[in-house]
Amino acid sequence: MKYLEIEENVLEKKGAQLTAQEIVQQPRIWNDIYNLILNNKDKLQLFLEEAYDEVDSIILTGAGSSSFIGTSLSGTFFKNCGLNTKAVATTDLVTHPDNYFNKRKSILIISFARSGNSPESYAALELADEMSAKCFHLIITCNSQGNITLFKTDNPKFLLLLPPESNDQGLAMTSSYTGMLLAGTLVARINDFQSVYSQVNLLYKYGERIFQAYLPLIKSVAKKDFKRVIFLGSGALY
């Protein structure tokens, strides 16, 4: 990555090469994800139309950091689909399933998973099938080899596999997180998909601009003697 050339030796010494690469690749990953969903739009739209006609509610779920994607997008889904939408971590679904699943109710469960190998992620989907009248499964993951991709069900299932580069290998979730967040946003707005392109394109340009023009400033700020960092955001920017 051209943005990393100057820092390559420093990154190697700190063992931070993967994380740095996964940070700067994000704008390209966003573009790739838009095109991926564009290519699958018709099939995805049919799946969602059937689900929206039958289900009583939507559950957005994930394990660990992935659960925050659901928290960020619950309002976006409600606004665009008109269905009651909850964000529930897989740990909560597994430990208290009867708080969320009911034999008299049908649900659409949208799972976000970087590796797809968290055991509670798979168990949550099994419980959803077992304890719901009917369950539609939309799985958004970055790892083609993850256990969740092999989930077997007699209910309708749609697997949205993101580009392999989005399957972060570094310590932090970077392109995997923002990639799944964007994919979820595009799914929620699938009926308004064409008009979203200009926003995704602008996002791509802004991301590239940050890496091209502002790395020295970011570096100088990062070197300051901070004791605490606070991130502010709400809604889809949660």
Tab-separated table of C-alpha atoms in Angstrom:
chain	number	residue	atom	x	y	z
A	1	MET	CA	0.000	0.000	0.000
A	2	LYS	CA	1.495	3.312	-1.034
A	3	TYR	CA	0.369	5.005	2.192
A	4	LEU	CA	2.428	2.552	4.246
A	5	GLU	CA	5.742	2.612	2.374
A	6	ILE	CA	7.441	5.178	4.633
A	7	GLU	CA	6.374	3.376	7.810
A	8	GLU	CA	7.020	-0.199	6.649
A	9	ASN	CA	10.038	-0.826	8.915
A	10	VAL	CA	8.328	0.725	11.929
A	11	LEU	CA	5.163	-1.310	11.343
A	12	GLU	CA	7.155	-4.506	10.981
A	13	LYS	CA	8.971	-3.925	14.284
A	14	LYS	CA	5.671	-3.321	16.059
A	15	GLY	CA	3.929	-6.283	14.412
A	16	ALA	CA	1.307	-3.899	13.062
A	17	GLN	CA	1.559	-4.470	9.324
A	18	LEU	CA	-1.674	-6.399	8.976
A	19	THR	CA	-3.751	-3.914	10.949
A	20	ALA	CA	-2.282	-0.961	9.039
A	21	GLN	CA	-2.979	-2.590	5.680
A	22	GLU	CA	-6.510	-3.469	6.736
A	23	ILE	CA	-7.144	0.127	7.763
A	24	VAL	CA	-5.998	1.700	4.499
A	25	GLN	CA	-7.729	-0.854	2.252
A	26	GLN	CA	-11.161	0.148	3.561
A	27	PRO	CA	-12.228	2.569	0.783
A	28	ARG	CA	-11.469	-0.052	-1.878
A	29	ILE	CA	-13.299	-2.725	0.123
A	30	TRP	CA	-16.372	-0.464	0.350
A	31	ASN	CA	-16.399	-0.083	-3.428
A	32	ASP	CA	-16.054	-3.852	-3.889
A	33	ILE	CA	-18.910	-4.537	-1.468
A	34	TYR	CA	-21.215	-2.147	-3.286
A	35	ASN	CA	-20.487	-3.959	-6.572
A	36	LEU	CA	-20.907	-7.359	-4.919
A	37	ILE	CA	-24.375	-6.487	-3.664
A	38	LEU	CA	-25.238	-4.833	-6.969
A	39	ASN	CA	-24.448	-8.133	-8.719
A	40	ASN	CA	-26.637	-10.055	-6.247
A	41	LYS	CA	-29.337	-7.410	-5.936
A	42	ASP	CA	-32.177	-9.232	-7.702
A	43	LYS	CA	-31.774	-12.488	-5.747
A	44	LEU	CA	-31.314	-10.640	-2.472
A	45	GLN	CA	-34.346	-8.459	-3.124
A	46	LEU	CA	-36.548	-11.500	-3.777
A	47	PHE	CA	-35.345	-13.145	-0.569
A	48	LEU	CA	-36.030	-10.009	1.476
A	49	GLU	CA	-39.459	-9.399	-0.084
A	50	GLU	CA	-40.546	-12.904	0.871
A	51	ALA	CA	-39.145	-12.446	4.378
A	52	TYR	CA	-40.753	-9.046	4.929
A	53	ASP	CA	-44.122	-10.454	3.864
A	54	GLU	CA	-43.993	-13.291	6.390
A	55	VAL	CA	-41.997	-12.256	9.446
A	56	ASP	CA	-43.160	-10.409	12.539
A	57	SER	CA	-39.767	-8.910	13.382
A	58	ILE	CA	-36.076	-8.675	12.540
A	59	ILE	CA	-33.165	-9.597	14.799
A	60	LEU	CA	-29.686	-8.283	13.995
A	61	THR	CA	-27.015	-10.328	15.729
A	62	GLY	CA	-23.297	-10.986	15.969
A	63	ALA	CA	-20.605	-12.114	18.389
A	64	GLY	CA	-18.229	-9.669	20.055
A	65	SER	CA	-17.482	-6.585	17.977
A	66	SER	CA	-19.863	-7.781	15.250
A	67	SER	CA	-22.813	-7.312	17.608
A	68	PHE	CA	-22.262	-3.536	17.466
A	69	ILE	CA	-23.111	-3.585	13.753
A	70	GLY	CA	-26.653	-4.623	14.647
A	71	THR	CA	-26.858	-1.887	17.282
A	72	SER	CA	-25.807	0.647	14.666
A	73	LEU	CA	-28.284	-0.554	12.037
A	74	SER	CA	-31.461	-1.369	13.983
A	75	GLY	CA	-32.898	2.087	13.291
A	76	THR	CA	-31.922	1.938	9.624
A	77	PHE	CA	-33.786	-1.340	9.142
A	78	PHE	CA	-36.859	-0.137	11.013
A	79	LYS	CA	-36.956	3.090	9.005
A	80	ASN	CA	-36.642	1.343	5.642
A	81	CYS	CA	-38.594	-1.871	6.311
A	82	GLY	CA	-41.209	-0.800	8.838
A	83	LEU	CA	-40.683	-3.965	10.870
A	84	ASN	CA	-39.873	-4.135	14.557
A	85	THR	CA	-36.086	-4.571	14.656
A	86	LYS	CA	-33.890	-5.548	17.609
A	87	ALA	CA	-30.114	-5.799	17.919
A	88	VAL	CA	-29.253	-8.752	20.170
A	89	ALA	CA	-25.777	-10.209	20.734
A	90	THR	CA	-25.440	-13.940	20.063
A	91	THR	CA	-24.473	-14.492	23.709
A	92	ASP	CA	-27.884	-13.150	24.773
A	93	LEU	CA	-29.716	-15.230	22.174
A	94	VAL	CA	-28.007	-18.390	23.408
A	95	THR	CA	-28.423	-17.773	27.137
A	96	HIS	CA	-31.986	-16.382	27.023
A	97	PRO	CA	-33.531	-17.602	23.737
A	98	ASP	CA	-37.117	-17.510	25.007
A	99	ASN	CA	-36.749	-13.735	25.430
A	100	TYR	CA	-36.439	-13.397	21.641
A	101	PHE	CA	-37.948	-16.453	19.917
A	102	ASN	CA	-41.560	-17.625	20.001
A	103	LYS	CA	-43.288	-20.566	18.311
A	104	ARG	CA	-46.137	-18.265	17.278
A	105	LYS	CA	-43.854	-15.688	15.632
A	106	SER	CA	-41.707	-15.726	12.487
A	107	ILE	CA	-38.470	-13.767	12.299
A	108	LEU	CA	-35.755	-12.645	9.938
A	109	ILE	CA	-32.402	-13.078	11.672
A	110	ILE	CA	-29.478	-11.208	10.094
A	111	SER	CA	-26.101	-12.473	11.313
A	112	PHE	CA	-22.864	-10.486	11.044
A	113	ALA	CA	-19.668	-12.510	11.430
A	114	ARG	CA	-16.027	-11.796	10.602
A	115	SER	CA	-14.702	-15.354	11.002
A	116	GLY	CA	-18.039	-17.085	11.443
A	117	ASN	CA	-16.398	-19.517	13.856
A	118	SER	CA	-17.821	-18.290	17.162
A	119	PRO	CA	-19.721	-21.298	18.557
A	120	GLU	CA	-22.525	-19.129	19.928
A	121	SER	CA	-23.164	-17.710	16.435
A	122	TYR	CA	-24.003	-21.154	15.091
A	123	ALA	CA	-25.955	-22.113	18.219
A	124	ALA	CA	-28.048	-18.928	18.010
A	125	LEU	CA	-29.221	-19.858	14.507
A	126	GLU	CA	-30.113	-23.380	15.597
A	127	LEU	CA	-32.197	-21.979	18.465
A	128	ALA	CA	-33.891	-19.510	16.111
A	129	ASP	CA	-35.011	-22.407	13.913
A	130	GLU	CA	-36.058	-24.547	16.855
A	131	MET	CA	-38.017	-21.900	18.748
A	132	SER	CA	-39.634	-19.787	15.969
A	133	ALA	CA	-42.648	-20.495	13.791
A	134	LYS	CA	-40.429	-19.803	10.790
A	135	CYS	CA	-37.006	-18.202	10.487
A	136	PHE	CA	-35.425	-16.502	7.490
A	137	HIS	CA	-31.617	-16.427	7.711
A	138	LEU	CA	-29.446	-13.736	6.106
A	139	ILE	CA	-25.771	-14.377	6.883
A	140	ILE	CA	-23.244	-11.619	6.163
A	141	THR	CA	-19.688	-12.841	6.722
A	142	CYS	CA	-16.098	-12.215	5.639
A	143	ASN	CA	-14.819	-15.801	5.835
A	144	SER	CA	-15.759	-18.373	3.211
A	145	GLN	CA	-14.415	-21.139	5.474
A	146	GLY	CA	-16.336	-20.113	8.606
A	147	ASN	CA	-18.634	-22.589	10.351
A	148	ILE	CA	-21.579	-20.237	9.968
A	149	THR	CA	-21.383	-20.510	6.164
A	150	LEU	CA	-22.135	-24.239	6.538
A	151	PHE	CA	-25.235	-23.690	8.676
A	152	LYS	CA	-27.898	-26.178	7.607
A	153	THR	CA	-31.559	-25.291	7.800
A	154	ASP	CA	-34.878	-26.204	6.213
A	155	ASN	CA	-35.824	-22.519	6.403
A	156	PRO	CA	-34.957	-19.923	3.733
A	157	LYS	CA	-31.279	-18.877	3.854
A	158	PHE	CA	-29.219	-16.294	1.962
A	159	LEU	CA	-25.424	-16.201	2.343
A	160	LEU	CA	-23.724	-12.895	1.524
A	161	LEU	CA	-19.989	-13.583	1.416
A	162	LEU	CA	-17.898	-10.399	1.428
A	163	PRO	CA	-14.550	-10.059	-0.393
A	164	PRO	CA	-11.813	-12.252	1.188
A	165	GLU	CA	-9.652	-9.180	1.891
A	166	SER	CA	-12.293	-8.039	4.369
A	167	ASN	CA	-11.542	-11.022	6.616
A	168	ASP	CA	-9.144	-9.078	8.864
A	169	GLN	CA	-6.165	-11.013	10.218
A	170	GLY	CA	-4.925	-8.239	12.513
A	171	LEU	CA	-5.890	-7.755	16.141
A	172	ALA	CA	-8.594	-5.154	15.518
A	173	MET	CA	-11.657	-5.400	13.310
A	174	THR	CA	-11.234	-2.637	10.723
A	175	SER	CA	-12.238	-3.409	7.137
A	176	SER	CA	-14.310	-6.372	8.342
A	177	TYR	CA	-16.331	-4.116	10.622
A	178	THR	CA	-16.883	-1.223	8.227
A	179	GLY	CA	-17.408	-3.654	5.349
A	180	MET	CA	-20.183	-5.542	7.144
A	181	LEU	CA	-21.658	-2.266	8.378
A	182	LEU	CA	-21.855	-0.964	4.800
A	183	ALA	CA	-23.253	-4.286	3.558
A	184	GLY	CA	-25.965	-4.148	6.210
A	185	THR	CA	-26.816	-0.576	5.273
A	186	LEU	CA	-27.116	-1.530	1.610
A	187	VAL	CA	-29.326	-4.515	2.489
A	188	ALA	CA	-31.614	-2.272	4.531
A	189	ARG	CA	-31.864	0.121	1.582
A	190	ILE	CA	-32.071	-2.496	-1.161
A	191	ASN	CA	-35.254	-0.933	-2.580
A	192	ASP	CA	-33.466	2.409	-2.825
A	193	PHE	CA	-30.227	0.927	-4.073
A	194	GLN	CA	-29.414	3.038	-7.122
A	195	SER	CA	-29.692	6.306	-5.243
A	196	VAL	CA	-27.222	5.030	-2.640
A	197	TYR	CA	-24.385	4.805	-5.169
A	198	SER	CA	-23.525	8.495	-4.989
A	199	GLN	CA	-23.194	8.227	-1.200
A	200	VAL	CA	-20.939	5.155	-1.404
A	201	ASN	CA	-18.818	6.847	-4.064
A	202	LEU	CA	-18.481	9.947	-1.887
A	203	LEU	CA	-17.545	7.755	1.082
A	204	TYR	CA	-14.844	6.100	-1.037
A	205	LYS	CA	-13.423	9.474	-2.106
A	206	TYR	CA	-13.434	10.839	1.448
A	207	GLY	CA	-11.682	7.710	2.730
A	208	GLU	CA	-8.987	7.932	0.066
A	209	ARG	CA	-8.562	11.641	0.759
A	210	ILE	CA	-7.897	11.009	4.446
A	211	PHE	CA	-5.033	8.623	3.636
A	212	GLN	CA	-3.612	10.845	0.900
A	213	ALA	CA	-3.693	14.170	2.715
A	214	TYR	CA	-4.082	13.765	6.460
A	215	LEU	CA	-1.773	10.985	7.671
A	216	PRO	CA	0.897	13.424	8.966
A	217	LEU	CA	-1.761	15.287	10.980
A	218	ILE	CA	-3.252	12.057	12.335
A	219	LYS	CA	0.225	10.854	13.289
A	220	SER	CA	1.000	14.065	15.171
A	221	VAL	CA	-2.289	13.874	17.070
A	222	ALA	CA	-1.705	10.192	17.929
A	223	LYS	CA	1.670	11.042	19.488
A	224	LYS	CA	0.158	13.422	22.027
A	225	ASP	CA	0.104	12.359	25.668
A	226	PHE	CA	-3.509	11.208	25.924
A	227	LYS	CA	-4.899	9.460	28.962
A	228	ARG	CA	-8.320	8.751	27.463
A	229	VAL	CA	-9.992	8.533	24.064
A	230	ILE	CA	-13.741	9.075	23.640
A	231	PHE	CA	-15.624	8.182	20.462
A	232	LEU	CA	-18.942	9.916	19.826
A	233	GLY	CA	-21.635	8.616	17.488
A	234	SER	CA	-25.271	7.600	17.373
A	235	GLY	CA	-27.692	5.929	15.005
A	236	ALA	CA	-25.902	4.328	12.060
A	237	LEU	CA	-22.644	5.894	13.339
A	238	TYR	CA	-22.963	4.229	16.738
